[in-house]
Amino acid sequence: MASSRTGSATWKRVRKVVIARAIRDGLDKCPLCGTLLDLHGTGDGAPIDVDHLIPYSLGGQDHPDACRVTCRSCNRSRGNGTRTRRGAVQAVRAEPRTIIEW
Ligand SMILES: [Zn+2]
């Protein structure tokens, strides 16, 4: 935990921007599973996470354009460095019909 990347100031800023953009764009569902997201922290919907389109371990960057909002369970189940190249490409286009490989 000593070198927690997600605790960095940069990541916190990125996370905030990504969530703000999602709200601005009217995103209300997880792009992966379609679950309603709790973007406003009201408890009405699934807890959210900000996810790298390309896993950090594969060269993904801490930049708002390289990240997206998903529900927490999708982000957790995806983990780091899993087989998500196709998902990453689709997410860039932000289309809700993302195909998930379970
Ligand atoms: Zn999800």
PDB file of N, CA and C and ligand atoms in Angstrom:
ATOM      1  N   MET A   1       0.825  -1.206   0.000  1.00  0.00           N
ATOM      2  CA  MET A   1       0.000   0.000   0.000  1.00  0.00           C
ATOM      3  C   MET A   1       0.863   1.262   0.000  1.00  0.00           C
ATOM      4  N   ALA A   2       2.132   1.119   0.284  1.00  0.00           N
ATOM      5  CA  ALA A   2       2.978   2.299   0.413  1.00  0.00           C
ATOM      6  C   ALA A   2       3.027   3.103  -0.877  1.00  0.00           C
ATOM      7  N   SER A   3       2.939   2.408  -1.994  1.00  0.00           N
ATOM      8  CA  SER A   3       3.026   3.117  -3.272  1.00  0.00           C
ATOM      9  C   SER A   3       1.695   3.053  -4.013  1.00  0.00           C
ATOM     10  N   SER A   4       0.620   3.232  -3.294  1.00  0.00           N
ATOM     11  CA  SER A   4      -0.700   3.171  -3.916  1.00  0.00           C
ATOM     12  C   SER A   4      -0.862   4.241  -4.988  1.00  0.00           C
ATOM     13  N   ARG A   5      -0.973   3.819  -6.224  1.00  0.00           N
ATOM     14  CA  ARG A   5      -1.089   4.758  -7.315  1.00  0.00           C
ATOM     15  C   ARG A   5      -2.429   5.479  -7.305  1.00  0.00           C
ATOM     16  N   THR A   6      -3.479   4.729  -6.945  1.00  0.00           N
ATOM     17  CA  THR A   6      -4.798   5.333  -6.979  1.00  0.00           C
ATOM     18  C   THR A   6      -4.985   6.352  -5.871  1.00  0.00           C
ATOM     19  N   GLY A   7      -4.012   6.442  -4.969  1.00  0.00           N
ATOM     20  CA  GLY A   7      -4.111   7.434  -3.918  1.00  0.00           C
ATOM     21  C   GLY A   7      -3.384   8.724  -4.289  1.00  0.00           C
ATOM     22  N   SER A   8      -2.784   8.747  -5.465  1.00  0.00           N
ATOM     23  CA  SER A   8      -2.007   9.917  -5.852  1.00  0.00           C
ATOM     24  C   SER A   8      -2.899  11.100  -6.186  1.00  0.00           C
ATOM     25  N   ALA A   9      -2.314  12.284  -6.073  1.00  0.00           N
ATOM     26  CA  ALA A   9      -3.063  13.504  -6.379  1.00  0.00           C
ATOM     27  C   ALA A   9      -3.486  13.509  -7.847  1.00  0.00           C
ATOM     28  N   THR A  10      -2.613  13.033  -8.701  1.00  0.00           N
ATOM     29  CA  THR A  10      -2.926  13.006 -10.137  1.00  0.00           C
ATOM     30  C   THR A  10      -4.144  12.140 -10.395  1.00  0.00           C
ATOM     31  N   TRP A  11      -4.125  10.959  -9.816  1.00  0.00           N
ATOM     32  CA  TRP A  11      -5.240  10.049 -10.066  1.00  0.00           C
ATOM     33  C   TRP A  11      -6.549  10.608  -9.512  1.00  0.00           C
ATOM     34  N   LYS A  12      -6.473  11.240  -8.353  1.00  0.00           N
ATOM     35  CA  LYS A  12      -7.689  11.820  -7.780  1.00  0.00           C
ATOM     36  C   LYS A  12      -8.261  12.896  -8.693  1.00  0.00           C
ATOM     37  N   ARG A  13      -7.379  13.661  -9.298  1.00  0.00           N
ATOM     38  CA  ARG A  13      -7.813  14.719 -10.211  1.00  0.00           C
ATOM     39  C   ARG A  13      -8.434  14.101 -11.466  1.00  0.00           C
ATOM     40  N   VAL A  14      -7.750  13.099 -11.992  1.00  0.00           N
ATOM     41  CA  VAL A  14      -8.255  12.419 -13.190  1.00  0.00           C
ATOM     42  C   VAL A  14      -9.632  11.832 -12.911  1.00  0.00           C
ATOM     43  N   ARG A  15      -9.744  11.181 -11.780  1.00  0.00           N
ATOM     44  CA  ARG A  15     -10.994  10.530 -11.403  1.00  0.00           C
ATOM     45  C   ARG A  15     -12.140  11.550 -11.359  1.00  0.00           C
ATOM     46  N   LYS A  16     -11.840  12.683 -10.761  1.00  0.00           N
ATOM     47  CA  LYS A  16     -12.845  13.729 -10.619  1.00  0.00           C
ATOM     48  C   LYS A  16     -13.300  14.222 -11.999  1.00  0.00           C
ATOM     49  N   VAL A  17     -12.341  14.432 -12.884  1.00  0.00           N
ATOM     50  CA  VAL A  17     -12.656  14.928 -14.225  1.00  0.00           C
ATOM     51  C   VAL A  17     -13.477  13.893 -14.989  1.00  0.00           C
ATOM     52  N   VAL A  18     -13.086  12.638 -14.879  1.00  0.00           N
ATOM     53  CA  VAL A  18     -13.791  11.582 -15.605  1.00  0.00           C
ATOM     54  C   VAL A  18     -15.247  11.487 -15.138  1.00  0.00           C
ATOM     55  N   ILE A  19     -15.442  11.597 -13.848  1.00  0.00           N
ATOM     56  CA  ILE A  19     -16.806  11.535 -13.312  1.00  0.00           C
ATOM     57  C   ILE A  19     -17.600  12.772 -13.740  1.00  0.00           C
ATOM     58  N   ALA A  20     -16.948  13.930 -13.696  1.00  0.00           N
ATOM     59  CA  ALA A  20     -17.631  15.159 -14.113  1.00  0.00           C
ATOM     60  C   ALA A  20     -18.042  15.070 -15.581  1.00  0.00           C
ATOM     61  N   ARG A  21     -17.177  14.523 -16.403  1.00  0.00           N
ATOM     62  CA  ARG A  21     -17.495  14.380 -17.828  1.00  0.00           C
ATOM     63  C   ARG A  21     -18.650  13.414 -18.035  1.00  0.00           C
ATOM     64  N   ALA A  22     -18.638  12.348 -17.268  1.00  0.00           N
ATOM     65  CA  ALA A  22     -19.711  11.356 -17.395  1.00  0.00           C
ATOM     66  C   ALA A  22     -21.057  11.988 -17.067  1.00  0.00           C
ATOM     67  N   ILE A  23     -21.066  12.813 -16.027  1.00  0.00           N
ATOM     68  CA  ILE A  23     -22.296  13.494 -15.637  1.00  0.00           C
ATOM     69  C   ILE A  23     -22.691  14.476 -16.733  1.00  0.00           C
ATOM     70  N   ARG A  24     -21.733  15.211 -17.231  1.00  0.00           N
ATOM     71  CA  ARG A  24     -21.986  16.183 -18.293  1.00  0.00           C
ATOM     72  C   ARG A  24     -22.558  15.498 -19.534  1.00  0.00           C
ATOM     73  N   ASP A  25     -22.010  14.334 -19.830  1.00  0.00           N
ATOM     74  CA  ASP A  25     -22.438  13.617 -21.037  1.00  0.00           C
ATOM     75  C   ASP A  25     -23.731  12.825 -20.829  1.00  0.00           C
ATOM     76  N   GLY A  26     -24.244  12.874 -19.626  1.00  0.00           N
ATOM     77  CA  GLY A  26     -25.500  12.202 -19.365  1.00  0.00           C
ATOM     78  C   GLY A  26     -25.371  10.699 -19.187  1.00  0.00           C
ATOM     79  N   LEU A  27     -24.160  10.233 -18.949  1.00  0.00           N
ATOM     80  CA  LEU A  27     -23.973   8.803 -18.711  1.00  0.00           C
ATOM     81  C   LEU A  27     -24.673   8.419 -17.407  1.00  0.00           C
ATOM     82  N   ASP A  28     -25.479   7.404 -17.455  1.00  0.00           N
ATOM     83  CA  ASP A  28     -26.087   6.971 -16.203  1.00  0.00           C
ATOM     84  C   ASP A  28     -25.991   5.471 -16.011  1.00  0.00           C
ATOM     85  N   LYS A  29     -25.408   4.808 -17.007  1.00  0.00           N
ATOM     86  CA  LYS A  29     -25.277   3.356 -16.888  1.00  0.00           C
ATOM     87  C   LYS A  29     -23.840   2.930 -17.116  1.00  0.00           C
ATOM     88  N   CYS A  30     -23.484   1.827 -16.502  1.00  0.00           N
ATOM     89  CA  CYS A  30     -22.166   1.249 -16.706  1.00  0.00           C
ATOM     90  C   CYS A  30     -22.028   0.834 -18.168  1.00  0.00           C
ATOM     91  N   PRO A  31     -20.954   1.276 -18.854  1.00  0.00           N
ATOM     92  CA  PRO A  31     -20.788   0.919 -20.264  1.00  0.00           C
ATOM     93  C   PRO A  31     -20.537  -0.575 -20.465  1.00  0.00           C
ATOM     94  N   LEU A  32     -20.215  -1.281 -19.416  1.00  0.00           N
ATOM     95  CA  LEU A  32     -19.909  -2.704 -19.543  1.00  0.00           C
ATOM     96  C   LEU A  32     -21.113  -3.594 -19.274  1.00  0.00           C
ATOM     97  N   CYS A  33     -21.867  -3.266 -18.241  1.00  0.00           N
ATOM     98  CA  CYS A  33     -22.956  -4.171 -17.872  1.00  0.00           C
ATOM     99  C   CYS A  33     -24.336  -3.500 -17.896  1.00  0.00           C
ATOM    100  N   GLY A  34     -24.360  -2.179 -18.074  1.00  0.00           N
ATOM    101  CA  GLY A  34     -25.642  -1.497 -18.175  1.00  0.00           C
ATOM    102  C   GLY A  34     -26.325  -1.211 -16.854  1.00  0.00           C
ATOM    103  N   THR A  35     -25.627  -1.494 -15.753  1.00  0.00           N
ATOM    104  CA  THR A  35     -26.189  -1.197 -14.440  1.00  0.00           C
ATOM    105  C   THR A  35     -26.277   0.314 -14.240  1.00  0.00           C
ATOM    106  N   LEU A  36     -27.352   0.756 -13.623  1.00  0.00           N
ATOM    107  CA  LEU A  36     -27.498   2.169 -13.300  1.00  0.00           C
ATOM    108  C   LEU A  36     -26.394   2.575 -12.326  1.00  0.00           C
ATOM    109  N   LEU A  37     -25.753   3.692 -12.625  1.00  0.00           N
ATOM    110  CA  LEU A  37     -24.620   4.127 -11.810  1.00  0.00           C
ATOM    111  C   LEU A  37     -25.001   5.234 -10.837  1.00  0.00           C
ATOM    112  N   ASP A  38     -24.369   5.210  -9.698  1.00  0.00           N
ATOM    113  CA  ASP A  38     -24.585   6.235  -8.684  1.00  0.00           C
ATOM    114  C   ASP A  38     -23.554   7.348  -8.863  1.00  0.00           C
ATOM    115  N   LEU A  39     -23.699   8.101  -9.952  1.00  0.00           N
ATOM    116  CA  LEU A  39     -22.709   9.139 -10.262  1.00  0.00           C
ATOM    117  C   LEU A  39     -22.770  10.313  -9.287  1.00  0.00           C
ATOM    118  N   HIS A  40     -23.894  10.502  -8.675  1.00  0.00           N
ATOM    119  CA  HIS A  40     -24.053  11.666  -7.813  1.00  0.00           C
ATOM    120  C   HIS A  40     -23.892  11.330  -6.338  1.00  0.00           C
ATOM    121  N   GLY A  41     -23.558  10.068  -6.066  1.00  0.00           N
ATOM    122  CA  GLY A  41     -23.342   9.700  -4.678  1.00  0.00           C
ATOM    123  C   GLY A  41     -24.602   9.716  -3.834  1.00  0.00           C
ATOM    124  N   THR A  42     -25.728   9.505  -4.460  1.00  0.00           N
ATOM    125  CA  THR A  42     -26.992   9.532  -3.728  1.00  0.00           C
ATOM    126  C   THR A  42     -27.379   8.160  -3.192  1.00  0.00           C
ATOM    127  N   GLY A  43     -26.636   7.149  -3.603  1.00  0.00           N
ATOM    128  CA  GLY A  43     -26.978   5.795  -3.185  1.00  0.00           C
ATOM    129  C   GLY A  43     -28.006   5.167  -4.112  1.00  0.00           C
ATOM    130  N   ASP A  44     -28.406   5.931  -5.120  1.00  0.00           N
ATOM    131  CA  ASP A  44     -29.398   5.441  -6.067  1.00  0.00           C
ATOM    132  C   ASP A  44     -28.676   4.894  -7.295  1.00  0.00           C
ATOM    133  N   GLY A  45     -28.260   3.651  -7.220  1.00  0.00           N
ATOM    134  CA  GLY A  45     -27.497   3.051  -8.302  1.00  0.00           C
ATOM    135  C   GLY A  45     -26.272   2.357  -7.752  1.00  0.00           C
ATOM    136  N   ALA A  46     -25.501   1.784  -8.658  1.00  0.00           N
ATOM    137  CA  ALA A  46     -24.329   1.021  -8.243  1.00  0.00           C
ATOM    138  C   ALA A  46     -23.161   1.953  -7.952  1.00  0.00           C
ATOM    139  N   PRO A  47     -22.331   1.596  -6.986  1.00  0.00           N
ATOM    140  CA  PRO A  47     -21.120   2.385  -6.718  1.00  0.00           C
ATOM    141  C   PRO A  47     -20.250   2.437  -7.973  1.00  0.00           C
ATOM    142  N   ILE A  48     -19.592   3.544  -8.189  1.00  0.00           N
ATOM    143  CA  ILE A  48     -18.807   3.695  -9.417  1.00  0.00           C
ATOM    144  C   ILE A  48     -17.317   3.583  -9.144  1.00  0.00           C
ATOM    145  N   ASP A  49     -16.600   3.279 -10.202  1.00  0.00           N
ATOM    146  CA  ASP A  49     -15.156   3.324 -10.196  1.00  0.00           C
ATOM    147  C   ASP A  49     -14.723   3.989 -11.486  1.00  0.00           C
ATOM    148  N   VAL A  50     -13.546   4.560 -11.463  1.00  0.00           N
ATOM    149  CA  VAL A  50     -12.972   5.071 -12.698  1.00  0.00           C
ATOM    150  C   VAL A  50     -11.911   4.080 -13.132  1.00  0.00           C
ATOM    151  N   ASP A  51     -12.009   3.721 -14.394  1.00  0.00           N
ATOM    152  CA  ASP A  51     -11.267   2.593 -14.925  1.00  0.00           C
ATOM    153  C   ASP A  51     -10.389   3.065 -16.075  1.00  0.00           C
ATOM    154  N   HIS A  52      -9.218   2.508 -16.202  1.00  0.00           N
ATOM    155  CA  HIS A  52      -8.389   2.793 -17.378  1.00  0.00           C
ATOM    156  C   HIS A  52      -8.908   2.018 -18.574  1.00  0.00           C
ATOM    157  N   LEU A  53      -9.045   2.676 -19.697  1.00  0.00           N
ATOM    158  CA  LEU A  53      -9.462   1.979 -20.920  1.00  0.00           C
ATOM    159  C   LEU A  53      -8.429   0.917 -21.268  1.00  0.00           C
ATOM    160  N   ILE A  54      -7.194   1.289 -21.150  1.00  0.00           N
ATOM    161  CA  ILE A  54      -6.101   0.333 -21.303  1.00  0.00           C
ATOM    162  C   ILE A  54      -5.507   0.167 -19.916  1.00  0.00           C
ATOM    163  N   PRO A  55      -5.454  -1.063 -19.429  1.00  0.00           N
ATOM    164  CA  PRO A  55      -4.943  -1.263 -18.069  1.00  0.00           C
ATOM    165  C   PRO A  55      -3.597  -0.570 -17.861  1.00  0.00           C
ATOM    166  N   TYR A  56      -3.465   0.015 -16.713  1.00  0.00           N
ATOM    167  CA  TYR A  56      -2.247   0.733 -16.373  1.00  0.00           C
ATOM    168  C   TYR A  56      -1.019  -0.141 -16.610  1.00  0.00           C
ATOM    169  N   SER A  57      -1.163  -1.406 -16.297  1.00  0.00           N
ATOM    170  CA  SER A  57      -0.030  -2.321 -16.444  1.00  0.00           C
ATOM    171  C   SER A  57       0.328  -2.558 -17.908  1.00  0.00           C
ATOM    172  N   LEU A  58      -0.590  -2.174 -18.816  1.00  0.00           N
ATOM    173  CA  LEU A  58      -0.309  -2.344 -20.243  1.00  0.00           C
ATOM    174  C   LEU A  58      -0.030  -0.999 -20.915  1.00  0.00           C
ATOM    175  N   GLY A  59       0.230  -0.014 -20.114  1.00  0.00           N
ATOM    176  CA  GLY A  59       0.606   1.277 -20.681  1.00  0.00           C
ATOM    177  C   GLY A  59      -0.500   2.326 -20.632  1.00  0.00           C
ATOM    178  N   GLY A  60      -1.615   2.003 -20.011  1.00  0.00           N
ATOM    179  CA  GLY A  60      -2.681   2.991 -19.859  1.00  0.00           C
ATOM    180  C   GLY A  60      -2.185   4.161 -19.023  1.00  0.00           C
ATOM    181  N   GLN A  61      -2.724   5.345 -19.306  1.00  0.00           N
ATOM    182  CA  GLN A  61      -2.209   6.524 -18.634  1.00  0.00           C
ATOM    183  C   GLN A  61      -3.233   7.137 -17.699  1.00  0.00           C
ATOM    184  N   ASP A  62      -2.724   7.857 -16.733  1.00  0.00           N
ATOM    185  CA  ASP A  62      -3.593   8.581 -15.813  1.00  0.00           C
ATOM    186  C   ASP A  62      -4.011   9.895 -16.454  1.00  0.00           C
ATOM    187  N   HIS A  63      -4.922   9.788 -17.392  1.00  0.00           N
ATOM    188  CA  HIS A  63      -5.411  10.971 -18.092  1.00  0.00           C
ATOM    189  C   HIS A  63      -6.908  10.776 -18.305  1.00  0.00           C
ATOM    190  N   PRO A  64      -7.679  11.850 -18.176  1.00  0.00           N
ATOM    191  CA  PRO A  64      -9.135  11.698 -18.318  1.00  0.00           C
ATOM    192  C   PRO A  64      -9.549  11.045 -19.631  1.00  0.00           C
ATOM    193  N   ASP A  65      -8.827  11.331 -20.697  1.00  0.00           N
ATOM    194  CA  ASP A  65      -9.191  10.752 -21.988  1.00  0.00           C
ATOM    195  C   ASP A  65      -8.900   9.263 -22.052  1.00  0.00           C
ATOM    196  N   ALA A  66      -8.109   8.780 -21.123  1.00  0.00           N
ATOM    197  CA  ALA A  66      -7.722   7.373 -21.139  1.00  0.00           C
ATOM    198  C   ALA A  66      -8.523   6.558 -20.127  1.00  0.00           C
ATOM    199  N   CYS A  67      -9.523   7.198 -19.538  1.00  0.00           N
ATOM    200  CA  CYS A  67     -10.277   6.532 -18.488  1.00  0.00           C
ATOM    201  C   CYS A  67     -11.780   6.683 -18.712  1.00  0.00           C
ATOM    202  N   ARG A  68     -12.522   5.888 -18.002  1.00  0.00           N
ATOM    203  CA  ARG A  68     -13.976   5.963 -18.091  1.00  0.00           C
ATOM    204  C   ARG A  68     -14.573   5.520 -16.754  1.00  0.00           C
ATOM    205  N   VAL A  69     -15.847   5.813 -16.626  1.00  0.00           N
ATOM    206  CA  VAL A  69     -16.558   5.395 -15.422  1.00  0.00           C
ATOM    207  C   VAL A  69     -17.213   4.049 -15.682  1.00  0.00           C
ATOM    208  N   THR A  70     -17.048   3.138 -14.773  1.00  0.00           N
ATOM    209  CA  THR A  70     -17.781   1.869 -14.815  1.00  0.00           C
ATOM    210  C   THR A  70     -18.344   1.615 -13.424  1.00  0.00           C
ATOM    211  N   CYS A  71     -19.180   0.599 -13.320  1.00  0.00           N
ATOM    212  CA  CYS A  71     -19.609   0.231 -11.981  1.00  0.00           C
ATOM    213  C   CYS A  71     -18.449  -0.486 -11.295  1.00  0.00           C
ATOM    214  N   ARG A  72     -18.486  -0.476 -10.002  1.00  0.00           N
ATOM    215  CA  ARG A  72     -17.369  -1.014  -9.239  1.00  0.00           C
ATOM    216  C   ARG A  72     -17.168  -2.503  -9.486  1.00  0.00           C
ATOM    217  N   SER A  73     -18.283  -3.216  -9.599  1.00  0.00           N
ATOM    218  CA  SER A  73     -18.115  -4.660  -9.746  1.00  0.00           C
ATOM    219  C   SER A  73     -17.469  -5.002 -11.088  1.00  0.00           C
ATOM    220  N   CYS A  74     -17.779  -4.243 -12.131  1.00  0.00           N
ATOM    221  CA  CYS A  74     -17.119  -4.488 -13.417  1.00  0.00           C
ATOM    222  C   CYS A  74     -15.634  -4.175 -13.311  1.00  0.00           C
ATOM    223  N   ASN A  75     -15.323  -3.065 -12.695  1.00  0.00           N
ATOM    224  CA  ASN A  75     -13.921  -2.680 -12.585  1.00  0.00           C
ATOM    225  C   ASN A  75     -13.149  -3.703 -11.767  1.00  0.00           C
ATOM    226  N   ARG A  76     -13.744  -4.148 -10.694  1.00  0.00           N
ATOM    227  CA  ARG A  76     -13.055  -5.117  -9.835  1.00  0.00           C
ATOM    228  C   ARG A  76     -12.891  -6.458 -10.538  1.00  0.00           C
ATOM    229  N   SER A  77     -13.910  -6.862 -11.261  1.00  0.00           N
ATOM    230  CA  SER A  77     -13.827  -8.174 -11.891  1.00  0.00           C
ATOM    231  C   SER A  77     -12.862  -8.146 -13.057  1.00  0.00           C
ATOM    232  N   ARG A  78     -12.672  -6.965 -13.602  1.00  0.00           N
ATOM    233  CA  ARG A  78     -11.761  -6.839 -14.711  1.00  0.00           C
ATOM    234  C   ARG A  78     -10.320  -6.934 -14.242  1.00  0.00           C
ATOM    235  N   GLY A  79     -10.029  -6.264 -13.151  1.00  0.00           N
ATOM    236  CA  GLY A  79      -8.685  -6.328 -12.607  1.00  0.00           C
ATOM    237  C   GLY A  79      -7.677  -5.628 -13.477  1.00  0.00           C
ATOM    238  N   ASN A  80      -6.447  -5.973 -13.291  1.00  0.00           N
ATOM    239  CA  ASN A  80      -5.369  -5.295 -13.979  1.00  0.00           C
ATOM    240  C   ASN A  80      -4.723  -6.233 -14.986  1.00  0.00           C
ATOM    241  N   GLY A  81      -4.633  -5.793 -16.213  1.00  0.00           N
ATOM    242  CA  GLY A  81      -3.917  -6.576 -17.200  1.00  0.00           C
ATOM    243  C   GLY A  81      -4.678  -7.775 -17.710  1.00  0.00           C
ATOM    244  N   THR A  82      -5.983  -7.769 -17.568  1.00  0.00           N
ATOM    245  CA  THR A  82      -6.759  -8.880 -18.085  1.00  0.00           C
ATOM    246  C   THR A  82      -7.023  -8.687 -19.574  1.00  0.00           C
ATOM    247  N   ARG A  83      -7.646  -9.643 -20.183  1.00  0.00           N
ATOM    248  CA  ARG A  83      -7.847  -9.596 -21.632  1.00  0.00           C
ATOM    249  C   ARG A  83      -8.979  -8.631 -21.978  1.00  0.00           C
ATOM    250  N   THR A  84      -8.655  -7.384 -22.145  1.00  0.00           N
ATOM    251  CA  THR A  84      -9.714  -6.402 -22.358  1.00  0.00           C
ATOM    252  C   THR A  84      -9.413  -5.490 -23.535  1.00  0.00           C
ATOM    253  N   ARG A  85      -8.545  -5.931 -24.413  1.00  0.00           N
ATOM    254  CA  ARG A  85      -8.193  -5.025 -25.508  1.00  0.00           C
ATOM    255  C   ARG A  85      -9.410  -4.618 -26.327  1.00  0.00           C
ATOM    256  N   ARG A  86     -10.276  -5.569 -26.577  1.00  0.00           N
ATOM    257  CA  ARG A  86     -11.444  -5.242 -27.372  1.00  0.00           C
ATOM    258  C   ARG A  86     -12.357  -4.274 -26.619  1.00  0.00           C
ATOM    259  N   GLY A  87     -12.540  -4.537 -25.354  1.00  0.00           N
ATOM    260  CA  GLY A  87     -13.361  -3.646 -24.533  1.00  0.00           C
ATOM    261  C   GLY A  87     -12.790  -2.239 -24.507  1.00  0.00           C
ATOM    262  N   ALA A  88     -11.477  -2.150 -24.475  1.00  0.00           N
ATOM    263  CA  ALA A  88     -10.847  -0.843 -24.418  1.00  0.00           C
ATOM    264  C   ALA A  88     -11.141  -0.050 -25.686  1.00  0.00           C
ATOM    265  N   VAL A  89     -11.043  -0.694 -26.811  1.00  0.00           N
ATOM    266  CA  VAL A  89     -11.290  -0.012 -28.075  1.00  0.00           C
ATOM    267  C   VAL A  89     -12.738   0.446 -28.147  1.00  0.00           C
ATOM    268  N   GLN A  90     -13.639  -0.400 -27.731  1.00  0.00           N
ATOM    269  CA  GLN A  90     -15.047  -0.031 -27.792  1.00  0.00           C
ATOM    270  C   GLN A  90     -15.362   1.117 -26.858  1.00  0.00           C
ATOM    271  N   ALA A  91     -14.712   1.122 -25.733  1.00  0.00           N
ATOM    272  CA  ALA A  91     -15.028   2.137 -24.740  1.00  0.00           C
ATOM    273  C   ALA A  91     -14.647   3.526 -25.236  1.00  0.00           C
ATOM    274  N   VAL A  92     -13.650   3.605 -26.086  1.00  0.00           N
ATOM    275  CA  VAL A  92     -13.246   4.896 -26.611  1.00  0.00           C
ATOM    276  C   VAL A  92     -14.411   5.522 -27.375  1.00  0.00           C
ATOM    277  N   ARG A  93     -15.192   4.691 -28.018  1.00  0.00           N
ATOM    278  CA  ARG A  93     -16.333   5.208 -28.770  1.00  0.00           C
ATOM    279  C   ARG A  93     -17.555   5.378 -27.877  1.00  0.00           C
ATOM    280  N   ALA A  94     -17.418   4.962 -26.614  1.00  0.00           N
ATOM    281  CA  ALA A  94     -18.463   5.171 -25.624  1.00  0.00           C
ATOM    282  C   ALA A  94     -19.823   4.677 -26.090  1.00  0.00           C
ATOM    283  N   GLU A  95     -19.855   3.520 -26.664  1.00  0.00           N
ATOM    284  CA  GLU A  95     -21.125   2.971 -27.088  1.00  0.00           C
ATOM    285  C   GLU A  95     -21.641   1.986 -26.045  1.00  0.00           C
ATOM    286  N   PRO A  96     -22.927   2.019 -25.809  1.00  0.00           N
ATOM    287  CA  PRO A  96     -23.474   1.194 -24.735  1.00  0.00           C
ATOM    288  C   PRO A  96     -23.543  -0.294 -25.076  1.00  0.00           C
ATOM    289  N   ARG A  97     -23.325  -0.647 -26.326  1.00  0.00           N
ATOM    290  CA  ARG A  97     -23.489  -2.042 -26.684  1.00  0.00           C
ATOM    291  C   ARG A  97     -22.183  -2.833 -26.566  1.00  0.00           C
ATOM    292  N   THR A  98     -21.385  -2.472 -25.604  1.00  0.00           N
ATOM    293  CA  THR A  98     -20.123  -3.158 -25.375  1.00  0.00           C
ATOM    294  C   THR A  98     -20.348  -4.655 -25.126  1.00  0.00           C
ATOM    295  N   ILE A  99     -19.576  -5.438 -25.782  1.00  0.00           N
ATOM    296  CA  ILE A  99     -19.663  -6.876 -25.585  1.00  0.00           C
ATOM    297  C   ILE A  99     -18.663  -7.288 -24.508  1.00  0.00           C
ATOM    298  N   ILE A 100     -19.154  -7.991 -23.559  1.00  0.00           N
ATOM    299  CA  ILE A 100     -18.295  -8.392 -22.450  1.00  0.00           C
ATOM    300  C   ILE A 100     -17.905  -9.855 -22.600  1.00  0.00           C
ATOM    301  N   GLU A 101     -16.649 -10.107 -22.423  1.00  0.00           N
ATOM    302  CA  GLU A 101     -16.197 -11.492 -22.423  1.00  0.00           C
ATOM    303  C   GLU A 101     -16.047 -11.954 -20.994  1.00  0.00           C
ATOM    304  N   TRP A 102     -16.917 -12.778 -20.565  1.00  0.00           N
ATOM    305  CA  TRP A 102     -16.824 -13.249 -19.177  1.00  0.00           C
ATOM    306  C   TRP A 102     -15.970 -14.479 -19.097  1.00  0.00           C
TER     307      TRP A 102
HETATM  308 ZN    ZN B   1     -20.743  -2.673 -14.799  1.00  0.00          ZN
END
